[in-house]
C-alpha cells in the first residue's frame, strides 16, 4: 500500500487511504532494497504518486498478501509457466518472470495492450527477455486479444506441463479463468478489488468464492487459484 508524505489525507482530503500496488521489481542494493512500481494515473491517489519528484518521501506498507506459487507446488507434472498480462497488469508478472527464470523454469510471456496510451512498461520491465505482444488496435504486436495467443498455446503440449499466471483487467482475467477451467489447466490470477486497509480489517476487498462465501483479496490474495473463485469480474475493480 502506497501513499505520499505530502499532499495525502488530512485537510487536503482525497486521496485519503493508501492505494494498493503490485511490486514490479525488488532488488537488493547498497543500503536497502530498491522497489519498482508501474503506476497508471486514473484518479487522485495515482495522480499524486505519478507526480512524485526525486527525493520526496513515500509511505510503503508491505509486502502484503499472497504471492504466485511455483508450478511444481500447483502440480507435480507442472514444469513451466505461461504468463499472461494485460495493461498495467504486467507489473507483478515482471518480478515473477525473473524469479522463475532464476530457478531455471521455462517461461512464456504474453502481454496485451488496449491502445498506445495504455502500453507502458514492457521496455523497462521485460527488456531481458522475449515477450509476445498483442494490441486491440494493432499498434504493437499481433492485432487482437492476448487471450487469442493463450488459446493457441493451450492447444499445444504446453497445456499439460505449464501453469498459467495472469494479471490484467477483470474481463481478461475472466476469459483466462474460463479458458483454463474448460481445458483443465491450472491457473493463478492476480486480482484487483477496491482496498481500504490492506490487512484484512475492513472487508472492502471481498471476492465471491465458487463454493459460496468470500475471500478477502488483501490477505487471501491478491493471487488466487482460478478454480477457487466464482468470477474474476469483481464490482468496483479495473479501469
Ligand atoms: C492488489 C492490487 C494491485 C494493484 N497494482 C497496481 C499497479 O501495479 N499499478 C497501478 O497503476 N494500479 C494498481 N492497482 C490499482 C490501484 O490501486 C488503483 O488504480 C488506485 O487505487 C486508484 O486510486 P486513485 O485515487 O488514483 O483513483 P480512484 O478515484 O480511487 O479511482 C479511479 C478509478 O480507478 C478504479 N479503481 C479504484 N480503486 C481500484 C482498485 N483497487 N482496483 C481497480 N480499480 C480501482 C475506480 O473504479 C475508478 O474508475 C492495484 C490494485 C490492487 C487491489
Ligand atoms: S482491504 Fe481491508 S479487508 Fe481487504
Short mmCIF file of C-alpha atoms and ligand atoms in Angstrom, two decimals:
data_model
loop_
_atom_site.label_atom_id
_atom_site.label_comp_id
_atom_site.label_asym_id
_atom_site.label_seq_id
_atom_site.Cartn_x
_atom_site.Cartn_y
_atom_site.Cartn_z
CA UNK A 1 0.00 0.00 0.00
CA UNK A 2 1.46 3.34 -1.08
CA UNK A 3 0.88 6.95 -0.11
CA UNK A 4 2.93 10.12 -0.16
CA UNK A 5 4.08 12.11 2.87
CA UNK A 6 2.86 15.40 1.41
CA UNK A 7 -0.43 16.03 -0.38
CA UNK A 8 -2.17 12.95 1.01
CA UNK A 9 -5.06 12.94 3.54
CA UNK A 10 -5.52 15.40 6.39
CA UNK A 11 -7.04 18.71 5.44
CA UNK A 12 -6.00 18.08 1.82
CA UNK A 13 -8.86 15.48 1.60
CA UNK A 14 -8.64 12.89 -1.20
CA UNK A 15 -6.55 10.86 -1.59
CA UNK A 16 -7.01 9.73 2.00
CA UNK A 17 -6.43 5.97 2.28
CA UNK A 18 -3.24 4.43 0.85
CA UNK A 19 -3.59 2.76 -2.56
CA UNK A 20 -2.74 -0.86 -3.46
CA UNK A 21 0.15 -1.60 -5.86
CA UNK A 22 2.00 -4.59 -7.19
CA UNK A 23 5.75 -4.68 -6.72
CA UNK A 24 7.11 -4.87 -10.27
CA UNK A 25 10.73 -5.42 -9.22
CA UNK A 26 12.69 -5.67 -5.96
CA UNK A 27 16.47 -5.64 -5.97
CA UNK A 28 18.80 -5.59 -3.00
CA UNK A 29 21.43 -2.88 -3.25
CA UNK A 30 23.70 -0.81 -1.09
CA UNK A 31 21.75 0.48 1.91
CA UNK A 32 18.49 -1.38 1.29
CA UNK A 33 16.09 -2.74 -1.28
CA UNK A 34 15.04 -0.83 -4.37
CA UNK A 35 11.35 -1.33 -5.26
CA UNK A 36 9.94 -0.57 -8.71
CA UNK A 37 6.26 0.17 -9.35
CA UNK A 38 4.34 0.76 -12.56
CA UNK A 39 1.69 3.42 -11.92
CA UNK A 40 -1.25 4.28 -14.15
CA UNK A 41 -2.73 7.65 -13.15
CA UNK A 42 -6.51 7.15 -13.01
CA UNK A 43 -7.58 9.27 -10.01
CA UNK A 44 -6.32 11.45 -7.16
CA UNK A 45 -4.07 8.84 -5.48
CA UNK A 46 -2.34 7.57 -8.58
CA UNK A 47 -2.03 11.11 -9.98
CA UNK A 48 -0.26 12.21 -6.80
CA UNK A 49 2.07 9.19 -6.94
CA UNK A 50 2.80 9.77 -10.61
CA UNK A 51 3.73 13.39 -9.82
CA UNK A 52 6.29 12.45 -7.12
CA UNK A 53 9.63 14.17 -7.54
CA UNK A 54 13.04 12.61 -6.74
CA UNK A 55 13.73 12.94 -3.01
CA UNK A 56 10.06 13.14 -1.91
CA UNK A 57 9.06 10.65 0.79
CA UNK A 58 6.75 7.72 0.10
CA UNK A 59 4.70 5.76 2.66
CA UNK A 60 5.05 2.00 2.00
CA UNK A 61 3.25 -0.81 3.86
CA UNK A 62 4.12 -4.29 2.70
CA UNK A 63 4.70 -6.70 1.26
CA UNK A 64 1.11 -7.78 1.94
CA UNK A 65 -0.96 -10.74 0.79
CA UNK A 66 -0.25 -13.96 -1.05
CA UNK A 67 2.17 -14.20 -4.00
CA UNK A 68 2.18 -16.56 -7.02
CA UNK A 69 3.03 -20.24 -6.37
CA UNK A 70 5.75 -22.21 -8.14
CA UNK A 71 4.46 -24.53 -10.89
CA UNK A 72 5.63 -27.67 -9.02
CA UNK A 73 3.64 -26.56 -5.95
CA UNK A 74 0.50 -26.41 -8.12
CA UNK A 75 1.00 -29.87 -9.61
CA UNK A 76 3.92 -32.36 -9.75
CA UNK A 77 3.65 -32.58 -13.56
CA UNK A 78 3.95 -28.80 -13.99
CA UNK A 79 7.43 -27.75 -15.14
CA UNK A 80 6.84 -24.47 -16.97
CA UNK A 81 4.94 -21.21 -16.76
CA UNK A 82 2.79 -19.16 -19.12
CA UNK A 83 2.48 -15.52 -18.05
CA UNK A 84 -0.47 -13.53 -19.38
CA UNK A 85 -0.55 -9.78 -18.73
CA UNK A 86 -2.97 -7.06 -19.76
CA UNK A 87 -2.10 -3.35 -19.50
CA UNK A 88 -0.89 -2.30 -16.06
CA UNK A 89 -1.26 -5.97 -15.01
CA UNK A 90 2.17 -6.73 -16.38
CA UNK A 91 3.74 -5.23 -13.20
CA UNK A 92 3.56 -8.31 -10.92
CA UNK A 93 4.45 -10.60 -13.83
CA UNK A 94 7.80 -8.83 -14.26
CA UNK A 95 9.18 -9.80 -10.86
CA UNK A 96 7.60 -13.26 -11.13
CA UNK A 97 9.19 -13.86 -14.55
CA UNK A 98 12.63 -13.00 -13.15
CA UNK A 99 12.19 -15.26 -10.12
CA UNK A 100 11.05 -18.18 -12.31
CA UNK A 101 13.94 -17.65 -14.74
CA UNK A 102 16.45 -17.64 -11.84
CA UNK A 103 15.11 -21.06 -10.84
CA UNK A 104 15.57 -22.33 -14.42
CA UNK A 105 11.84 -22.68 -15.01
CA UNK A 106 10.84 -22.16 -18.69
CA UNK A 107 8.59 -19.13 -19.07
CA UNK A 108 6.49 -17.89 -21.97
CA UNK A 109 5.24 -14.32 -21.62
CA UNK A 110 2.19 -12.91 -23.41
CA UNK A 111 1.25 -9.25 -22.94
CA UNK A 112 -1.72 -7.39 -24.42
CA UNK A 113 -2.46 -3.67 -24.62
CA UNK A 114 -5.59 -1.70 -25.42
CA UNK A 115 -4.06 1.31 -27.22
CA UNK A 116 -0.85 3.42 -27.20
CA UNK A 117 -1.89 5.35 -24.04
CA UNK A 118 -2.12 2.09 -22.07
CA UNK A 119 1.09 0.50 -23.39
CA UNK A 120 3.75 1.43 -20.84
CA UNK A 121 6.23 -0.74 -19.02
CA UNK A 122 7.31 -3.51 -21.40
CA UNK A 123 10.66 -1.96 -22.34
CA UNK A 124 11.51 -1.12 -18.73
CA UNK A 125 10.33 -4.36 -17.12
CA UNK A 126 10.87 -7.01 -19.83
CA UNK A 127 13.99 -5.75 -21.64
CA UNK A 128 15.74 -9.02 -20.69
CA UNK A 129 13.50 -11.48 -22.43
CA UNK A 130 11.18 -12.40 -25.23
CA UNK A 131 7.62 -11.17 -24.88
CA UNK A 132 4.81 -11.88 -27.34
CA UNK A 133 2.74 -8.71 -27.70
CA UNK A 134 -0.82 -8.09 -28.81
CA UNK A 135 -2.89 -4.92 -29.03
CA UNK A 136 -6.59 -4.37 -29.55
CA UNK A 137 -5.90 -1.68 -32.18
CA UNK A 138 -2.83 -3.30 -33.80
CA UNK A 139 -0.35 -0.56 -32.78
CA UNK A 140 2.09 -3.19 -31.46
CA UNK A 141 2.38 -6.93 -31.98
CA UNK A 142 -0.45 -9.12 -33.17
CA UNK A 143 -3.81 -7.34 -33.57
CA UNK A 144 -6.26 -8.95 -31.22
CA UNK A 145 -6.57 -10.10 -27.64
CA UNK A 146 -3.77 -11.56 -25.54
CA UNK A 147 -6.13 -14.45 -24.78
CA UNK A 148 -6.05 -15.35 -28.52
CA UNK A 149 -2.34 -16.18 -28.08
CA UNK A 150 -3.07 -18.06 -24.88
CA UNK A 151 -5.65 -20.15 -26.76
CA UNK A 152 -3.02 -21.12 -29.35
CA UNK A 153 -0.50 -22.08 -26.65
CA UNK A 154 -3.06 -24.14 -24.77
CA UNK A 155 -3.86 -26.11 -27.94
CA UNK A 156 -0.26 -27.43 -27.91
CA UNK A 157 1.66 -29.54 -25.41
CA UNK A 158 2.07 -26.54 -23.10
CA UNK A 159 -1.32 -27.12 -21.50
CA UNK A 160 -0.23 -30.39 -19.96
CA UNK A 161 3.02 -29.17 -18.41
CA UNK A 162 2.65 -25.47 -17.61
CA UNK A 163 0.75 -23.38 -15.10
CA UNK A 164 -0.86 -20.14 -16.24
CA UNK A 165 -0.31 -16.91 -14.26
CA UNK A 166 -2.38 -13.88 -15.22
CA UNK A 167 -2.87 -10.27 -14.19
CA UNK A 168 -4.87 -7.63 -16.03
CA UNK A 169 -8.33 -6.12 -16.43
CA UNK A 170 -11.21 -8.18 -15.00
CA UNK A 171 -12.68 -9.17 -18.43
CA UNK A 172 -9.26 -10.53 -19.46
CA UNK A 173 -8.87 -12.43 -16.19
CA UNK A 174 -12.37 -13.85 -16.55
CA UNK A 175 -11.56 -15.08 -20.08
CA UNK A 176 -8.34 -16.70 -18.78
CA UNK A 177 -10.28 -18.29 -15.91
CA UNK A 178 -12.91 -19.79 -18.23
CA UNK A 179 -10.37 -20.95 -20.86
CA UNK A 180 -8.26 -22.70 -18.22
CA UNK A 181 -11.30 -24.24 -16.50
CA UNK A 182 -12.57 -25.65 -19.83
CA UNK A 183 -9.18 -27.23 -20.57
CA UNK A 184 -8.35 -28.38 -17.02
CA UNK A 185 -5.31 -26.07 -16.92
CA UNK A 186 -4.06 -24.87 -13.54
CA UNK A 187 -4.12 -21.08 -13.27
CA UNK A 188 -3.43 -18.39 -10.71
CA UNK A 189 -4.88 -14.90 -11.13
CA UNK A 190 -3.51 -11.72 -9.54
CA UNK A 191 -6.75 -9.82 -8.99
CA UNK A 192 -7.80 -6.33 -8.01
CA UNK A 193 -10.61 -5.17 -5.77
CA UNK A 194 -11.22 -1.86 -4.02
CA UNK A 195 -8.97 -1.92 -0.96
CA UNK A 196 -9.30 0.14 2.20
CA UNK A 197 -6.91 -1.22 4.81
CA UNK A 198 -4.79 -3.88 3.05
CA UNK A 199 -4.57 -6.22 6.07
CA UNK A 200 -7.95 -7.89 6.50
CA UNK A 201 -9.88 -5.47 8.73
CA UNK A 202 -12.37 -3.59 6.52
CA UNK A 203 -13.78 -6.30 4.16
CA UNK A 204 -13.69 -3.77 1.30
CA UNK A 205 -11.94 -6.30 -0.94
CA UNK A 206 -14.38 -9.26 -0.65
CA UNK A 207 -14.43 -11.60 -3.69
CA UNK A 208 -17.08 -14.37 -4.05
CA UNK A 209 -15.83 -17.97 -3.87
CA UNK A 210 -17.06 -20.65 -6.27
CA UNK A 211 -18.33 -22.80 -3.39
CA UNK A 212 -20.06 -19.92 -1.56
CA UNK A 213 -18.69 -17.38 0.87
CA UNK A 214 -15.99 -14.80 0.24
CA UNK A 215 -12.27 -14.30 0.45
CA UNK A 216 -10.57 -11.06 1.41
CA UNK A 217 -8.33 -10.28 -1.51
CA UNK A 218 -5.77 -8.36 0.58
CA UNK A 219 -4.93 -11.31 2.85
CA UNK A 220 -6.18 -14.40 0.93
CA UNK A 221 -4.97 -12.90 -2.40
CA UNK A 222 -4.37 -10.86 -4.43
CA UNK A 223 -3.15 -14.05 -6.14
CA UNK A 224 -5.95 -16.62 -6.13
CA UNK A 225 -6.39 -20.11 -7.54
CA UNK A 226 -8.61 -19.53 -10.60
CA UNK A 227 -10.67 -22.61 -9.73
CA UNK A 228 -11.46 -21.17 -6.29
CA UNK A 229 -13.40 -18.07 -7.36
CA UNK A 230 -16.86 -17.68 -8.84
CA UNK A 231 -15.83 -14.94 -11.28
CA UNK A 232 -12.98 -12.52 -11.90
CA UNK A 233 -15.49 -9.76 -12.70
CA UNK A 234 -15.29 -8.06 -9.30
CA UNK A 235 -17.53 -4.99 -8.93
CA UNK A 236 -15.54 -1.76 -8.50
CA UNK A 237 -12.29 -3.21 -9.87
CA UNK A 238 -10.47 -2.41 -13.09
CA UNK A 239 -10.06 0.79 -15.03
C1 LIG B 1 -3.62 -5.82 -5.37
C2 LIG B 1 -3.67 -4.60 -6.27
C3 LIG B 1 -2.56 -4.30 -7.04
C4 LIG B 1 -2.57 -3.16 -7.87
N1 LIG B 1 -1.47 -2.89 -8.61
C5 LIG B 1 -1.44 -1.76 -9.35
C6 LIG B 1 -0.25 -1.41 -10.07
O1 LIG B 1 0.77 -2.11 -10.03
N2 LIG B 1 -0.26 -0.26 -10.80
C7 LIG B 1 -1.38 0.55 -10.85
O2 LIG B 1 -1.31 1.59 -11.52
N3 LIG B 1 -2.51 0.23 -10.20
C8 LIG B 1 -2.55 -0.89 -9.43
N4 LIG B 1 -3.69 -1.20 -8.74
C9 LIG B 1 -4.87 -0.31 -8.87
C10 LIG B 1 -4.71 0.91 -7.98
O3 LIG B 1 -4.73 0.53 -6.64
C11 LIG B 1 -5.90 1.88 -8.27
O4 LIG B 1 -5.79 2.36 -9.59
C12 LIG B 1 -5.86 3.04 -7.30
O5 LIG B 1 -6.26 2.59 -6.02
C13 LIG B 1 -6.78 4.15 -7.76
O6 LIG B 1 -6.70 5.20 -6.82
P1 LIG B 1 -6.95 6.71 -7.25
O7 LIG B 1 -7.10 7.53 -6.02
O8 LIG B 1 -5.93 7.14 -8.24
O9 LIG B 1 -8.32 6.64 -8.07
P2 LIG B 1 -9.81 6.44 -7.52
O10 LIG B 1 -10.51 7.75 -7.58
O11 LIG B 1 -9.80 5.70 -6.24
O12 LIG B 1 -10.36 5.50 -8.68
C14 LIG B 1 -10.27 5.89 -10.06
C15 LIG B 1 -10.71 4.73 -10.97
O13 LIG B 1 -10.00 3.53 -10.66
C16 LIG B 1 -10.89 2.49 -10.24
N5 LIG B 1 -10.28 1.88 -9.03
C17 LIG B 1 -10.16 2.41 -7.81
N6 LIG B 1 -9.54 1.59 -6.96
C18 LIG B 1 -9.28 0.47 -7.67
C19 LIG B 1 -8.67 -0.77 -7.38
N7 LIG B 1 -8.19 -1.07 -6.17
N8 LIG B 1 -8.57 -1.68 -8.34
C20 LIG B 1 -9.01 -1.39 -9.55
N9 LIG B 1 -9.59 -0.25 -9.92
C21 LIG B 1 -9.75 0.66 -9.00
C22 LIG B 1 -12.18 3.15 -9.93
O14 LIG B 1 -13.26 2.28 -10.26
C23 LIG B 1 -12.14 4.37 -10.84
O15 LIG B 1 -12.59 4.02 -12.14
C24 LIG B 1 -3.72 -2.32 -7.93
C25 LIG B 1 -4.83 -2.63 -7.14
C26 LIG B 1 -4.81 -3.75 -6.32
C27 LIG B 1 -6.01 -4.06 -5.47
S1 LIG B 2 -8.62 -4.14 2.09
FE1 LIG B 2 -9.46 -4.17 4.10
S2 LIG B 2 -10.02 -6.27 4.34
FE2 LIG B 2 -9.03 -6.23 2.43
#
